[in-house]
C-alpha cells in the first residue's frame, strides 16, 4: 500500500488539511478529495450527528472504499463530529483492517490537533506537530 | 466504435460462394438467408491461391507478426465456407454432359480446400418430370462424375413448394458450413501441437484466435470465448524483444474486444468488467519503447476506456447493475478516457514545443492515415495488426515508406499525433461523462463539478470562452459553497480571462473583485496587480478601456461573494428625533483591498427621497456635498409653497465629519469614519435604503452598494438606547448598525394654554382665557372647536370672531371689567373660531365664558386644528375640567337630648321615649352672598319641627327646653308631613354673609316613635316574610338603621357689589342639602335570665344573668339585688360596670334553697345608667320549685 494523499475536511466540507506526496499532482488529488465528498454524502445520509451517535458505533465511522479512480483508490472515514478523513492510495491490493487502523490513528491525531486551544475551529490546520505526526503515520518521516 | 474496422466489431458471418447465372441467384434474396453472406463467382479463379505447405513446422519458427490483417479479410470476404451451383431440372436430361463437366470441374478446383458444393436443382412449376426420374438421372450423373458426398450434395428446389425447398437448402447450408469450419479448427489444432507453448506464444495467440474466430462464425459463443481467452492469455508470454509494444497492445485490444463481445452475447457483464480491468493492467504492464513514446500509452489507454464505455452503452440499463456496483457509472470510463486524453494532449504539446524545429523540417505533411489508430486498423495497408506502414499521399500514394531510422519513425508518429484533434476528443468524452453522471441518482454534484472544470478548461484552451464561462459559473458556485477557495481561485482566474476575452465588463469586474477577497489564497503580488488592472480600466487609460469597453454601471453587493471587500457600518445615533432637529448618521468603512483605493463619490439613499445625499470628494480633498437635485425637484411639485421650499433648502446645509486626512481613500485594513448631520424635515420613519460608493466614472464605474436591511439590526438595537457620541464609537469598531430613525412631529408646535381657576360657582358666568402659543414657523390656519355639553352653557363675546384683528391689551382689560350680559352670545352648538394666520413665536388670547346650573365637575372639550406648511393637519384635543360648586361649605351636627343628659353626637333614640333631635347648619362662605331663604323639608313620617334658631357666628347653641308633648314652637305643622311649609325663615330675614364668615342655623326636631316610623316598612316586610325566617326578620327590625330625615333647601344670591343695576344682582340660586342619615335602634340593652326549673333544699343552684349591649357604644350598667329569706346566695349585691359595644356581660349568682315549695327568686334590678331605664321587669317574678333534700 502506498499512500499518496491524506486529507481532512471540515464539518462544512471545507478543506482543513491536505497532504500530497507528489506535489506535481496536487491539483489532481485535490479534485479527487473534493469529489470524495459526494461519496461521503451518499454513504452517510444527511442525518444529524446526535441521531447518528445513537445508531452508529465507533466502528461505523470507517466508511471503507469510497470510489476508485483510474489509478487510485479512495478511502473515507467520518467522525462523530462530522469531520471527514480521506486517504488516497495507489491501485494496489490492501487489507481492509490496515486501512481502518490507519484512519483510526489519523482520527486520534486530528482530535489532538483540535484540542489545541490555539486552534480555531473550521480553520485550516497549520500545526507543524500535526504535520509531523501525519508524516510519521504514513511512514514518510 | 468507428475507430475500429467493421470486420473486428461486427459478428463474422459465413461466406457462401454462388456459381452460376444471376437470375438463379435471386432465389436466395430472402430474409431466411440474411445470416449468410453471398459472393458471386463466375469461375473459381477469383478464389485466392492456396499456399503450398512449404514451411516446415519447427520449434524455432517465429512469425513476423501476431495477427495477419488479410487473414480476417480472407475469411470474411474471399474464401467461402460453402459453394452453390444452380441447375435447371430439364438440363439434367437435355444437357447431361454439360452438367457432368461442370460438376467435375468444380470438384477438381475445390478438392484441396475441403469446401462443400451444394447443387441446387430448380424444378419449375410446369415441369412434368417425375421424382423417380430425377433420382435415376442424378445417380447416373454421380456415377459419371465419381461424385464424392463429402464434397457435394444435391438439393431440389421445387417452385411448387418454395417453403420446404428453402428449409432444405438452409439445412444443407448449415451442415456444409459447420463441416468446413470444424475442419478448419481441427487443422489449426493439428498445427498447434507442433509448437512449444512457452517459446512460441505468438503462434498460440494466432492459432487460438483463429479457433475463436471460426467458432464465432459458427455461432458457438462459449467455444469462441474459450479460444479468445486462451489467445489473450498467451499474449503475456510474448517477448517484448521480438514484438513491438504497439503491436502487442493492438493485438491485445483486438482480442479483448472479441472477448467483450462474446461476454455481451452470453450476458456475462460482470465478467466483461473483470476482463477489462485485466486488459488495462496488461496494457500498463507493457513497457514503453522509449521515454518520449509515453503519449502512445496514453493514446492506447484512453482508447480502451472509451471503447469500454461505448461497449457498456450497448448493454440495456436494467442489466447494468453488476457494473454499477463495481465502477458506479459509465461516466467513469468516459471520464477516465478523457483524463488520459488530457495527459496525451499535455505530453504532445510539450513535445511539440520541444521538437518544433525538427518537425518543421520533416517532409511528412500528407501522411495517411493521419492518426495512429486509423493506421493500426486500416487492414489494407498493413500485413499484421499493430504494424502500420506509412503511406505518402502527396506524391506517391502507393509508395510504402520503409523504416529508415528510429528517429524518423518516432517523428512520424509524433507528427501524426499532433495532427489529431485532441480537444474535440476530450470534450466529446467529458460531455458523455457529464451526461452520464448527471443522470445518476443520487446526484454526485462534486464529481460533475470536477468534470465541468475539465470541460471549462478545455473550452478555454480552445478559445471557446463563451462556453468556458458558462461552465465556470456553474463550478465556482459549488466551490464557494464548499469553501474550497484554492480551487475557486484557480477557476476564477480562468473566468477573469474569459471576461476579458469576451469583453464582458460585468463578469470581469466581478471575478476580479472576488479574487481580491482576503480568503482566496492568491499571492499578494498578484492581488496588487489585479487591483492596478481594475483601477487602470476604470480610470482614463484608453488602452485598457479598449480591451474591455466598459459601458455599464456595476452594482456590487457588499456581501459578494465570500466576504466583503469593504466592511461597512451605518448608525443613526438616535432612535427618534423631532421635526427640525438634527439627525446624526455615522458611517464606518474598513477596506480589505490589498492596496489603497480611492472612491470618488458617496451616495446616501433614503426611503424619503428628499433626504438623499451625494458627497463628492474632489482631488484637493475638499468635500462638497450636494442634495439630490432631481429629488428635490419632485418635492417642489408636492410642496405647498415656494417659500417653504427655499427655507427647506437653506436648512439642508449639512455637515460631514471625517477623521481621515484624505477623504475616501481607504487604506488596507484601516478604518475610515464619517459623520453626517442633517435636519429632520419630514415626519415618519427614515430608513437608509442604500449606501453607494462610486469607484471610477459615473457612467461606467462600479458602485459598491450596501443594503442596510440585510444587517442584523435586532441584536444591536436592544443593546443601545440614547445617543452615541461620535468619539465613543470611533474608538471601537463594534458600534452597532442602526439604519432606521423615527422622526416625530413636535408636540408643542401649537400650544393651547388655559388660564383660569378650575373652580366656578354654580349659576355664575365663569371666564376662561385661552392662549394660543405658536412655536413653529410652518403653521398656517388654525381653528378652535368647542364642543358643547348639556350641563354647561358656553358664551362668547360678540367680538370673539374678530379677536385677531383687535388689540390684545384692550381685550384683557375688557374681561377684567364687569361682563355685560347683553354682549355675550350663547354658543348653542359646536363652535368654531377660525384664526387665519398664526405668526411664529407669538401668543393669541381668546376669552370664553361658561355657566352651569348644576353642581359637579364637567369637562370642556376644546379641539385645536391647524394646518402645517409641510402638508399635514394637526389636531389635538384639550380637556379642561371645571368644578362647579356653591360658594359655601355646610356642616351638620346632631344633638340628642335626654331627660337629664345632653350627649353630643348620640344618634341612638329609644323607641319608648320622646327625644328631641337638633340639627345645625354651619355655613362658611367663600364669596359674598345673601341668604334669601332656608327651609327644612322633612321626609314622610319622620316627625315634626319643634323649634329653630338662626344665629350668627360664634353664638352658643341655645337648646330649647324639652317639650314632651311634642308640640313645636315654630311654624311647623307638627304633623310631620314634610311639606314645603316647613319654612323657618321669611324673605325679609335676608342675611348678608361675607367670605369666611360662619352662619349657623338650628332646627329642633322631634321624631315619631320608631315603630311608627317603621310601620309602613314593617307592613311591607311582613308580606314578604316567610314562616321559616320569622326570627331572622325580627332581628332586622330590631336593629333598624339609616333613616333619612329630610333636606334643607337654601336660596341665596351672590352679592356682586360692583353691579350697578339692581337686576344684575338677581342671580337667585337654590341649593338642596340632604341631612345626613341617622340611626334608630329599638333596644340598646337586653337581659336574658337562665335558672333551673327545680332544686333541692341545701343543694346549690346557679342563676345566670346575661346582659347584651346591641349598640356601638359603651353602656354603663348598674345592678341591685334585694335580700331574700328563702335562699342563701352569693354574688354582687350592688355593682356598676360598663359593657363593651356589641358585647355580653354574664352575672352568676349561687343560690342554696333553705325551704321547700314554690319559691320566688331574689329580685335583681338592672339599670341603664344613661337613661335610668330598668332593663329587668320588676313586676315580673320568677318562681322555682324546691324539693326536699335527699335522704342520706
Tab-separated table of C-alpha atoms in Angstrom, chain A residues 7 9 12-15 18 25-39 41-42 65-71 91 122-123, chain B residues 284 305 326-328 332 335-337 339-340 343 440 442-450 453 478-479 481-487 490-491:
chain	number	residue	atom	x	y	z
A	7	UNK	CA	-6.895	14.940	3.649
A	9	UNK	CA	-12.257	18.008	5.602
A	12	UNK	CA	-18.896	22.221	6.201
A	13	UNK	CA	-16.820	20.252	3.682
A	14	UNK	CA	-14.087	22.844	3.698
A	15	UNK	CA	-10.505	21.552	3.460
A	18	UNK	CA	-4.366	18.275	2.540
A	25	UNK	CA	-0.173	16.247	-8.963
A	26	UNK	CA	-1.542	18.195	-6.026
A	27	UNK	CA	-4.327	19.786	-8.045
A	28	UNK	CA	-5.419	16.404	-9.343
A	29	UNK	CA	-5.594	14.975	-5.838
A	30	UNK	CA	-7.467	18.000	-4.572
A	31	UNK	CA	-10.139	17.371	-7.163
A	32	UNK	CA	-10.308	13.717	-6.150
A	33	UNK	CA	-10.653	14.722	-2.482
A	34	UNK	CA	-13.361	17.199	-3.351
A	35	UNK	CA	-15.169	14.556	-5.356
A	36	UNK	CA	-14.987	12.177	-2.402
A	37	UNK	CA	-17.462	14.435	-0.578
A	38	UNK	CA	-20.164	13.136	-2.904
A	39	UNK	CA	-19.472	9.630	-1.739
A	41	UNK	CA	-22.895	12.142	1.403
A	42	UNK	CA	-24.024	9.086	-0.473
A	65	UNK	CA	-13.587	2.186	-0.040
A	66	UNK	CA	-15.406	5.232	-1.344
A	67	UNK	CA	-14.652	5.094	-5.042
A	68	UNK	CA	-11.904	4.207	-7.473
A	69	UNK	CA	-10.203	6.421	-9.966
A	70	UNK	CA	-8.123	5.241	-12.902
A	71	UNK	CA	-5.004	4.917	-10.815
A	91	UNK	CA	-4.294	0.960	-7.032
A	122	UNK	CA	-13.074	25.158	10.975
A	123	UNK	CA	-9.883	26.925	10.016
B	284	UNK	CA	0.050	-0.807	-18.407
B	305	UNK	CA	-11.649	3.320	-21.677
B	326	UNK	CA	-18.205	-2.131	-9.401
B	327	UNK	CA	-17.486	1.157	-11.077
B	328	UNK	CA	-20.635	3.076	-10.420
B	332	UNK	CA	-16.419	6.803	-15.014
B	335	UNK	CA	-14.066	10.417	-17.573
B	336	UNK	CA	-11.037	8.136	-17.361
B	337	UNK	CA	-10.713	8.166	-21.129
B	339	UNK	CA	-8.242	12.085	-18.284
B	340	UNK	CA	-5.791	10.024	-20.336
B	343	UNK	CA	-2.466	13.639	-20.419
B	440	UNK	CA	-27.196	9.270	-11.971
B	442	UNK	CA	-28.106	10.148	-6.075
B	443	UNK	CA	-26.658	13.166	-7.743
B	444	UNK	CA	-22.902	13.407	-7.434
B	445	UNK	CA	-22.527	17.157	-7.698
B	446	UNK	CA	-18.860	17.417	-6.946
B	447	UNK	CA	-17.891	14.763	-9.433
B	448	UNK	CA	-19.879	16.655	-12.034
B	449	UNK	CA	-18.163	19.827	-10.892
B	450	UNK	CA	-14.779	18.218	-11.445
B	453	UNK	CA	-13.940	22.069	-14.557
B	478	UNK	CA	-20.072	24.757	-5.825
B	479	UNK	CA	-16.566	25.623	-4.704
B	481	UNK	CA	-20.486	26.608	-1.229
B	482	UNK	CA	-17.938	24.071	-0.020
B	483	UNK	CA	-15.410	26.788	0.818
B	484	UNK	CA	-12.751	25.293	-1.402
B	485	UNK	CA	-11.167	28.633	-2.021
B	486	UNK	CA	-7.968	27.346	-3.533
B	487	UNK	CA	-9.825	25.644	-6.354
B	490	UNK	CA	-7.967	28.813	-9.984
B	491	UNK	CA	-11.353	28.749	-11.620
